Amino acid sequence: GIDSSMVAKMLKDEGWDIIGMTMRIVSPELLEDRKLVTRSTSTDIESAYQVCRKLDIPHFVIDLASQFEKKIIEPFCNNYLQGLTPNPCIECNKEIKFGLLLKNAEMLGAGFIATGHYCRVERGEERDTFRVLKGIDKSKDQSYVFWKLDQSQLSRIKTPLGNFTKENIRKMSHAFLPILGSRDESQDICFISDRNYQDFLGKRVADIKEGKILDTGGAQIGTHRGYPYYTIGQRRGLGIGHTSPLYVIKIIPEENIIVAGEKKDLFRQTAQLTDINFISGSPPSARFHAGVKIRYNSGERPAEIRITSSGEAVVTFKDKCSSITPGQSAVFYDGEKLLGGGIIKV
């Protein structure tokens, strides 16, 4: 795409000795159904090859389809079966892009891996430490998806686009390779066509059954077509006539039940988090204040974070938040600086 291609050009212009790498993350079997799967096609690989050819650098295709299936796609489906709404990009960055791909890059003699993310990975204030800052283009900032990375990974990452706006990069790309300017931006879930995760789940997971939709008092008010197809805060697709709009406020997978309520029922003051990680390796303190994002495209909300004796965290927001969704990442910031984050629990 535009961003990774421009990174390659920038680094080549700076005098770095670089190679191009493309991940093949989807198996041929999945690619047969083009309605479900979109990425990692021969077209994508050919496009990357043409960019590398123009830059006169080697291009390698790394087949990570089986690992991607095990580490990303299977957990993605299993999370929905647990009533969660996962963000596979978080785990992909940790396990695949800055995990397995980085290892492959090292085997090819590379010392760093550079990506087109709009954030800034820089040396920290203390010796041999690294920090993550928001990109200067706040409308495209992608620091959120870096919260699970560790110091070892950050020490090998370069993100030059963090100091540019998306518009700057798009204009620069026209001069370099005009065809890049017409390419679509990445989708939310890179391996699913048209963001249609419901069809993807339906094909991958057997025996998703209809079940009851209850109101907050426990009375049945409708029938859902399978709880994995719903997420907290969802309004469309409930098929319930009511005097006021209804939203999914709770998913109970073990009973195949969805609870629907009014908009006011979506608001909560606290969130419990598990799988905690801090960029520096440890929290600022056992109790600290930060700006917290509860999903990729949400704004930051002031909150107090308390680390529990079990190593989990409790987030108490200054004001109640709508649609705090289990399975999503709650990510902590101190101004421009990414502190860390965790996964929202049921």
Short mmCIF file of C-alpha atoms in Angstrom, two decimals:
data_model
loop_
_atom_site.label_atom_id
_atom_site.label_comp_id
_atom_site.label_asym_id
_atom_site.label_seq_id
_atom_site.Cartn_x
_atom_site.Cartn_y
_atom_site.Cartn_z
CA GLY A 1 0.00 0.00 0.00
CA ILE A 2 0.90 3.69 -0.02
CA ASP A 3 2.26 3.87 3.51
CA SER A 4 4.63 0.89 3.49
CA SER A 5 5.83 1.80 0.00
CA MET A 6 6.66 5.33 1.08
CA VAL A 7 8.52 4.02 4.13
CA ALA A 8 10.68 1.92 1.83
CA LYS A 9 11.41 4.92 -0.38
CA MET A 10 12.22 7.20 2.57
CA LEU A 11 14.67 4.75 4.10
CA LYS A 12 16.30 4.01 0.74
CA ASP A 13 16.75 7.75 0.20
CA GLU A 14 18.33 8.04 3.66
CA GLY A 15 20.93 5.48 2.69
CA TRP A 16 19.64 2.42 4.51
CA ASP A 17 20.28 -1.01 3.02
CA ILE A 18 16.74 -2.35 2.82
CA ILE A 19 14.74 -5.34 1.64
CA GLY A 20 11.02 -5.64 1.03
CA MET A 21 8.91 -8.27 2.78
CA THR A 22 5.31 -9.27 2.16
CA MET A 23 3.42 -11.60 4.49
CA ARG A 24 1.19 -14.27 3.02
CA ILE A 25 -1.30 -14.66 5.85
CA VAL A 26 -4.25 -16.44 4.25
CA SER A 27 -4.24 -20.04 3.09
CA PRO A 28 -5.17 -21.00 -0.49
CA GLU A 29 -8.27 -22.73 0.89
CA LEU A 30 -9.55 -19.50 2.41
CA LEU A 31 -8.67 -17.50 -0.68
CA GLU A 32 -11.01 -19.66 -2.73
CA ASP A 33 -13.95 -17.82 -1.17
CA ARG A 34 -13.38 -14.24 -2.29
CA LYS A 35 -16.60 -13.10 -0.60
CA LEU A 36 -15.08 -13.86 2.79
CA VAL A 37 -11.38 -13.15 2.42
CA THR A 38 -9.65 -10.16 0.92
CA ARG A 39 -5.96 -9.75 1.71
CA SER A 40 -2.72 -11.51 0.84
CA THR A 41 -3.75 -12.15 -2.76
CA SER A 42 -1.45 -12.46 -5.72
CA THR A 43 -2.41 -8.88 -6.63
CA ASP A 44 -1.08 -7.54 -3.31
CA ILE A 45 2.15 -9.49 -3.68
CA GLU A 46 2.63 -8.33 -7.26
CA SER A 47 2.07 -4.71 -6.22
CA ALA A 48 4.72 -5.00 -3.50
CA TYR A 49 7.09 -6.63 -5.97
CA GLN A 50 6.65 -3.74 -8.42
CA VAL A 51 7.44 -1.17 -5.72
CA CYS A 52 10.59 -3.09 -4.72
CA ARG A 53 11.59 -3.37 -8.35
CA LYS A 54 11.24 0.39 -8.80
CA LEU A 55 13.39 0.92 -5.70
CA ASP A 56 15.87 -1.71 -6.89
CA ILE A 57 15.67 -3.71 -3.66
CA PRO A 58 15.12 -7.46 -3.04
CA HIS A 59 11.56 -8.61 -2.34
CA PHE A 60 10.71 -11.65 -0.21
CA VAL A 61 7.33 -13.30 0.33
CA ILE A 62 7.07 -14.86 3.79
CA ASP A 63 4.41 -17.54 4.13
CA LEU A 64 2.89 -17.15 7.61
CA ALA A 65 -0.57 -18.49 6.75
CA SER A 66 -0.50 -21.48 9.10
CA GLN A 67 0.82 -19.41 12.02
CA PHE A 68 -1.70 -16.66 11.29
CA GLU A 69 -4.48 -19.23 11.30
CA LYS A 70 -3.40 -20.58 14.70
CA LYS A 71 -2.47 -17.33 16.45
CA ILE A 72 -5.01 -14.88 14.94
CA ILE A 73 -7.93 -16.43 13.08
CA GLU A 74 -8.73 -19.27 15.50
CA PRO A 75 -8.60 -17.00 18.61
CA PHE A 76 -10.65 -14.40 16.70
CA CYS A 77 -13.45 -16.92 16.15
CA ASN A 78 -13.17 -18.36 19.68
CA ASN A 79 -13.45 -14.89 21.22
CA TYR A 80 -16.76 -14.30 19.49
CA LEU A 81 -17.97 -17.66 20.80
CA GLN A 82 -17.12 -16.39 24.29
CA GLY A 83 -19.29 -13.31 23.77
CA LEU A 84 -16.29 -11.04 23.22
CA THR A 85 -15.54 -8.52 20.47
CA PRO A 86 -11.84 -8.96 19.66
CA ASN A 87 -9.40 -6.62 17.93
CA PRO A 88 -7.13 -9.01 16.00
CA CYS A 89 -4.73 -6.21 14.99
CA ILE A 90 -3.39 -6.05 18.55
CA GLU A 91 -2.41 -9.70 18.65
CA CYS A 92 -1.19 -9.65 15.05
CA ASN A 93 1.28 -6.87 15.84
CA LYS A 94 2.52 -8.73 18.91
CA GLU A 95 2.72 -12.25 17.51
CA ILE A 96 2.96 -11.94 13.74
CA LYS A 97 4.23 -8.61 12.42
CA PHE A 98 6.68 -7.83 15.21
CA GLY A 99 7.05 -11.46 16.18
CA LEU A 100 7.36 -14.00 13.40
CA LEU A 101 7.94 -11.52 10.57
CA LEU A 102 10.65 -9.79 12.57
CA LYS A 103 12.36 -13.15 13.16
CA ASN A 104 12.25 -13.86 9.43
CA ALA A 105 13.70 -10.41 8.75
CA GLU A 106 16.56 -11.15 11.16
CA MET A 107 17.28 -14.44 9.37
CA LEU A 108 17.60 -12.44 6.16
CA GLY A 109 20.15 -10.18 7.84
CA ALA A 110 17.90 -7.23 8.75
CA GLY A 111 18.53 -5.32 11.97
CA PHE A 112 15.18 -3.49 12.02
CA ILE A 113 11.66 -3.76 10.68
CA ALA A 114 10.02 -0.59 9.36
CA THR A 115 6.27 -0.23 8.89
CA GLY A 116 3.79 2.35 7.68
CA HIS A 117 2.15 2.92 11.06
CA TYR A 118 1.32 6.52 11.98
CA CYS A 119 2.97 6.64 15.40
CA ARG A 120 6.45 7.38 16.73
CA VAL A 121 8.78 4.81 18.27
CA GLU A 122 11.66 6.66 19.89
CA ARG A 123 14.44 6.15 22.40
CA GLY A 124 13.24 6.70 25.94
CA GLU A 125 14.68 8.98 28.59
CA GLU A 126 16.49 6.11 30.29
CA ARG A 127 19.36 4.28 28.61
CA ASP A 128 18.43 1.42 26.28
CA THR A 129 14.70 2.08 26.63
CA PHE A 130 12.12 2.90 23.98
CA ARG A 131 8.81 4.70 24.06
CA VAL A 132 5.78 5.03 21.78
CA LEU A 133 4.29 8.45 21.03
CA LYS A 134 1.20 9.36 19.05
CA GLY A 135 1.70 10.27 15.40
CA ILE A 136 1.61 13.97 14.63
CA ASP A 137 -1.45 13.36 12.42
CA LYS A 138 -3.94 12.78 15.22
CA SER A 139 -6.68 11.78 12.77
CA LYS A 140 -4.52 8.81 11.67
CA ASP A 141 -2.69 8.00 14.91
CA GLN A 142 -2.13 4.24 15.26
CA SER A 143 -0.26 4.08 18.57
CA TYR A 144 -3.29 2.27 20.04
CA VAL A 145 -2.36 -0.98 18.27
CA PHE A 146 1.17 -0.93 19.76
CA TRP A 147 0.13 -1.23 23.42
CA LYS A 148 1.01 -4.92 23.72
CA LEU A 149 4.57 -4.65 22.41
CA ASP A 150 7.61 -5.04 24.68
CA GLN A 151 10.94 -3.23 24.84
CA SER A 152 12.73 -5.94 22.87
CA GLN A 153 10.31 -5.54 19.97
CA LEU A 154 10.29 -1.73 20.10
CA SER A 155 14.08 -1.66 19.90
CA ARG A 156 13.86 -3.18 16.40
CA ILE A 157 10.98 -1.08 14.99
CA LYS A 158 11.09 2.05 12.86
CA THR A 159 7.95 4.10 12.10
CA PRO A 160 9.03 7.10 10.01
CA LEU A 161 5.47 8.08 9.03
CA GLY A 162 4.73 9.14 12.61
CA ASN A 163 6.27 12.50 11.78
CA PHE A 164 4.07 13.09 8.72
CA THR A 165 0.40 13.64 7.98
CA LYS A 166 -1.46 11.17 5.80
CA GLU A 167 -2.09 13.92 3.26
CA ASN A 168 1.64 14.68 3.05
CA ILE A 169 2.38 11.02 2.37
CA ARG A 170 -0.34 10.74 -0.25
CA LYS A 171 1.00 13.77 -2.12
CA MET A 172 4.56 12.45 -1.92
CA SER A 173 3.43 9.08 -3.26
CA HIS A 174 2.03 10.62 -6.44
CA ALA A 175 5.50 11.80 -7.41
CA PHE A 176 7.08 8.44 -6.56
CA LEU A 177 4.59 5.98 -7.99
CA PRO A 178 1.29 7.50 -9.19
CA ILE A 179 -0.62 4.21 -9.12
CA LEU A 180 -0.25 4.05 -5.32
CA GLY A 181 -2.43 7.11 -4.88
CA SER A 182 -5.49 5.20 -6.03
CA ARG A 183 -5.09 2.25 -3.69
CA ASP A 184 -7.63 1.76 -0.92
CA GLU A 185 -6.61 2.18 2.72
CA SER A 186 -6.39 -0.86 4.96
CA GLN A 187 -9.63 -2.22 6.36
CA ASP A 188 -10.42 -2.73 10.02
CA ILE A 189 -9.98 -6.52 9.78
CA CYS A 190 -7.44 -7.13 7.05
CA PHE A 191 -8.31 -10.77 6.35
CA ILE A 192 -12.10 -10.34 6.01
CA SER A 193 -13.74 -8.94 2.90
CA ASP A 194 -15.98 -5.88 3.27
CA ARG A 195 -15.67 -6.03 7.08
CA ASN A 196 -18.27 -8.79 7.00
CA TYR A 197 -17.13 -10.79 10.02
CA GLN A 198 -20.59 -12.33 10.42
CA ASP A 199 -20.38 -14.26 7.15
CA PHE A 200 -16.80 -15.21 8.02
CA LEU A 201 -17.88 -16.62 11.40
CA GLY A 202 -20.86 -18.38 9.86
CA LYS A 203 -18.57 -20.21 7.46
CA ARG A 204 -15.92 -21.01 10.07
CA VAL A 205 -18.00 -21.89 13.14
CA ALA A 206 -20.53 -24.72 13.12
CA ASP A 207 -23.89 -24.70 14.83
CA ILE A 208 -24.43 -21.03 15.69
CA LYS A 209 -28.00 -21.10 16.98
CA GLU A 210 -30.80 -18.63 17.45
CA GLY A 211 -31.61 -17.60 21.01
CA LYS A 212 -33.57 -15.28 23.22
CA ILE A 213 -33.31 -11.52 23.45
CA LEU A 214 -34.34 -10.40 26.93
CA ASP A 215 -35.10 -6.97 28.31
CA THR A 216 -33.43 -5.71 31.48
CA GLY A 217 -36.25 -7.21 33.51
CA GLY A 218 -35.68 -10.71 32.11
CA ALA A 219 -38.68 -10.89 29.79
CA GLN A 220 -38.20 -12.22 26.27
CA ILE A 221 -38.74 -9.49 23.69
CA GLY A 222 -37.23 -11.06 20.60
CA THR A 223 -35.03 -13.71 19.01
CA HIS A 224 -31.43 -13.27 17.90
CA ARG A 225 -29.83 -15.23 15.06
CA GLY A 226 -26.74 -16.22 17.05
CA TYR A 227 -25.03 -14.25 19.83
CA PRO A 228 -21.58 -14.22 18.12
CA TYR A 229 -23.11 -11.96 15.47
CA TYR A 230 -23.70 -9.16 17.99
CA THR A 231 -21.59 -6.72 19.95
CA ILE A 232 -22.17 -4.36 22.86
CA GLY A 233 -23.86 -1.15 21.74
CA GLN A 234 -25.27 -2.67 18.55
CA ARG A 235 -28.66 -1.36 17.52
CA ARG A 236 -29.16 -2.62 13.99
CA GLY A 237 -30.34 -6.16 13.38
CA LEU A 238 -32.24 -6.71 16.62
CA GLY A 239 -35.59 -6.67 14.84
CA ILE A 240 -37.50 -5.45 17.87
CA GLY A 241 -40.24 -2.84 17.78
CA HIS A 242 -40.07 -0.59 20.84
CA THR A 243 -41.11 2.86 21.94
CA SER A 244 -37.45 3.87 22.11
CA PRO A 245 -34.33 2.47 20.36
CA LEU A 246 -32.88 -0.69 21.90
CA TYR A 247 -29.23 -1.71 22.03
CA VAL A 248 -27.26 -4.82 22.96
CA ILE A 249 -26.13 -4.19 26.54
CA LYS A 250 -25.01 -7.68 27.54
CA ILE A 251 -24.15 -11.02 25.93
CA ILE A 252 -24.48 -14.24 27.94
CA PRO A 253 -22.88 -16.93 25.76
CA GLU A 254 -23.33 -19.85 28.15
CA GLU A 255 -27.11 -19.32 28.01
CA ASN A 256 -27.26 -18.17 24.36
CA ILE A 257 -28.91 -14.95 25.51
CA ILE A 258 -28.63 -11.31 24.53
CA VAL A 259 -29.91 -8.58 26.82
CA ALA A 260 -31.22 -5.42 25.17
CA GLY A 261 -31.80 -2.08 26.83
CA GLU A 262 -32.10 1.62 26.20
CA LYS A 263 -29.16 3.91 25.47
CA LYS A 264 -28.86 4.88 29.14
CA ASP A 265 -28.24 1.22 30.00
CA LEU A 266 -25.00 1.23 27.98
CA PHE A 267 -23.20 3.63 30.32
CA ARG A 268 -20.76 2.38 32.94
CA GLN A 269 -18.27 4.03 35.26
CA THR A 270 -15.75 1.22 35.57
CA ALA A 271 -14.06 -1.48 33.52
CA GLN A 272 -12.04 -4.50 34.60
CA LEU A 273 -9.01 -5.38 32.51
CA THR A 274 -6.88 -8.46 32.09
CA ASP A 275 -3.73 -9.27 30.08
CA ILE A 276 -2.11 -6.00 31.16
CA ASN A 277 1.03 -4.68 29.48
CA PHE A 278 3.08 -1.53 30.01
CA ILE A 279 5.44 -0.24 27.33
CA SER A 280 8.12 0.54 29.92
CA GLY A 281 7.73 -2.89 31.50
CA SER A 282 5.95 -1.68 34.66
CA PRO A 283 3.10 0.69 35.63
CA PRO A 284 3.83 4.27 36.72
CA SER A 285 2.47 3.25 40.14
CA ALA A 286 -0.13 0.93 41.64
CA ARG A 287 -2.71 3.69 41.18
CA PHE A 288 -2.36 6.39 38.53
CA HIS A 289 -4.34 8.70 36.26
CA ALA A 290 -4.34 8.54 32.46
CA GLY A 291 -6.36 9.19 29.36
CA VAL A 292 -8.03 5.94 28.32
CA LYS A 293 -9.29 4.84 24.90
CA ILE A 294 -11.76 1.94 25.03
CA ARG A 295 -11.69 1.26 21.28
CA TYR A 296 -9.52 2.19 18.34
CA ASN A 297 -11.61 5.11 17.08
CA SER A 298 -12.83 6.44 20.44
CA GLY A 299 -11.59 9.57 22.13
CA GLU A 300 -9.56 9.49 25.32
CA ARG A 301 -11.42 9.72 28.60
CA PRO A 302 -9.82 10.73 31.91
CA ALA A 303 -9.69 7.86 34.36
CA GLU A 304 -7.94 6.37 37.36
CA ILE A 305 -6.26 2.99 36.85
CA ARG A 306 -5.66 0.72 39.82
CA ILE A 307 -3.45 -2.36 39.47
CA THR A 308 -4.84 -5.23 41.53
CA SER A 309 -2.89 -7.79 43.55
CA SER A 310 -3.59 -10.35 40.82
CA GLY A 311 -1.92 -8.18 38.18
CA GLU A 312 -5.15 -7.12 36.51
CA ALA A 313 -6.52 -3.56 36.50
CA VAL A 314 -9.66 -1.64 37.39
CA VAL A 315 -10.36 1.53 35.40
CA THR A 316 -12.64 4.14 36.96
CA PHE A 317 -13.67 6.83 34.53
CA LYS A 318 -14.30 10.41 35.56
CA ASP A 319 -17.57 10.29 33.61
CA LYS A 320 -19.57 7.25 32.60
CA CYS A 321 -18.66 5.70 29.24
CA SER A 322 -20.98 4.15 26.69
CA SER A 323 -20.49 0.66 25.25
CA ILE A 324 -17.51 -0.61 27.24
CA THR A 325 -17.06 -3.80 25.25
CA PRO A 326 -15.50 -7.04 26.55
CA GLY A 327 -12.70 -8.22 24.28
CA GLN A 328 -11.71 -4.74 23.15
CA SER A 329 -8.52 -3.04 24.33
CA ALA A 330 -8.49 -0.23 26.89
CA VAL A 331 -5.32 1.74 26.22
CA PHE A 332 -3.63 4.24 28.55
CA TYR A 333 -1.99 7.55 27.58
CA ASP A 334 -0.05 10.23 29.37
CA GLY A 335 -0.45 13.09 26.91
CA GLU A 336 1.40 12.04 23.74
CA LYS A 337 2.93 8.99 25.38
CA LEU A 338 1.47 5.49 25.16
CA LEU A 339 1.70 3.87 28.59
CA GLY A 340 0.14 0.46 27.94
CA GLY A 341 -3.24 -1.21 28.12
CA GLY A 342 -5.28 -4.32 28.76
CA ILE A 343 -8.22 -6.37 27.51
CA ILE A 344 -11.68 -5.47 28.81
CA LYS A 345 -13.22 -8.35 30.77
CA VAL A 346 -16.85 -9.47 30.81
#
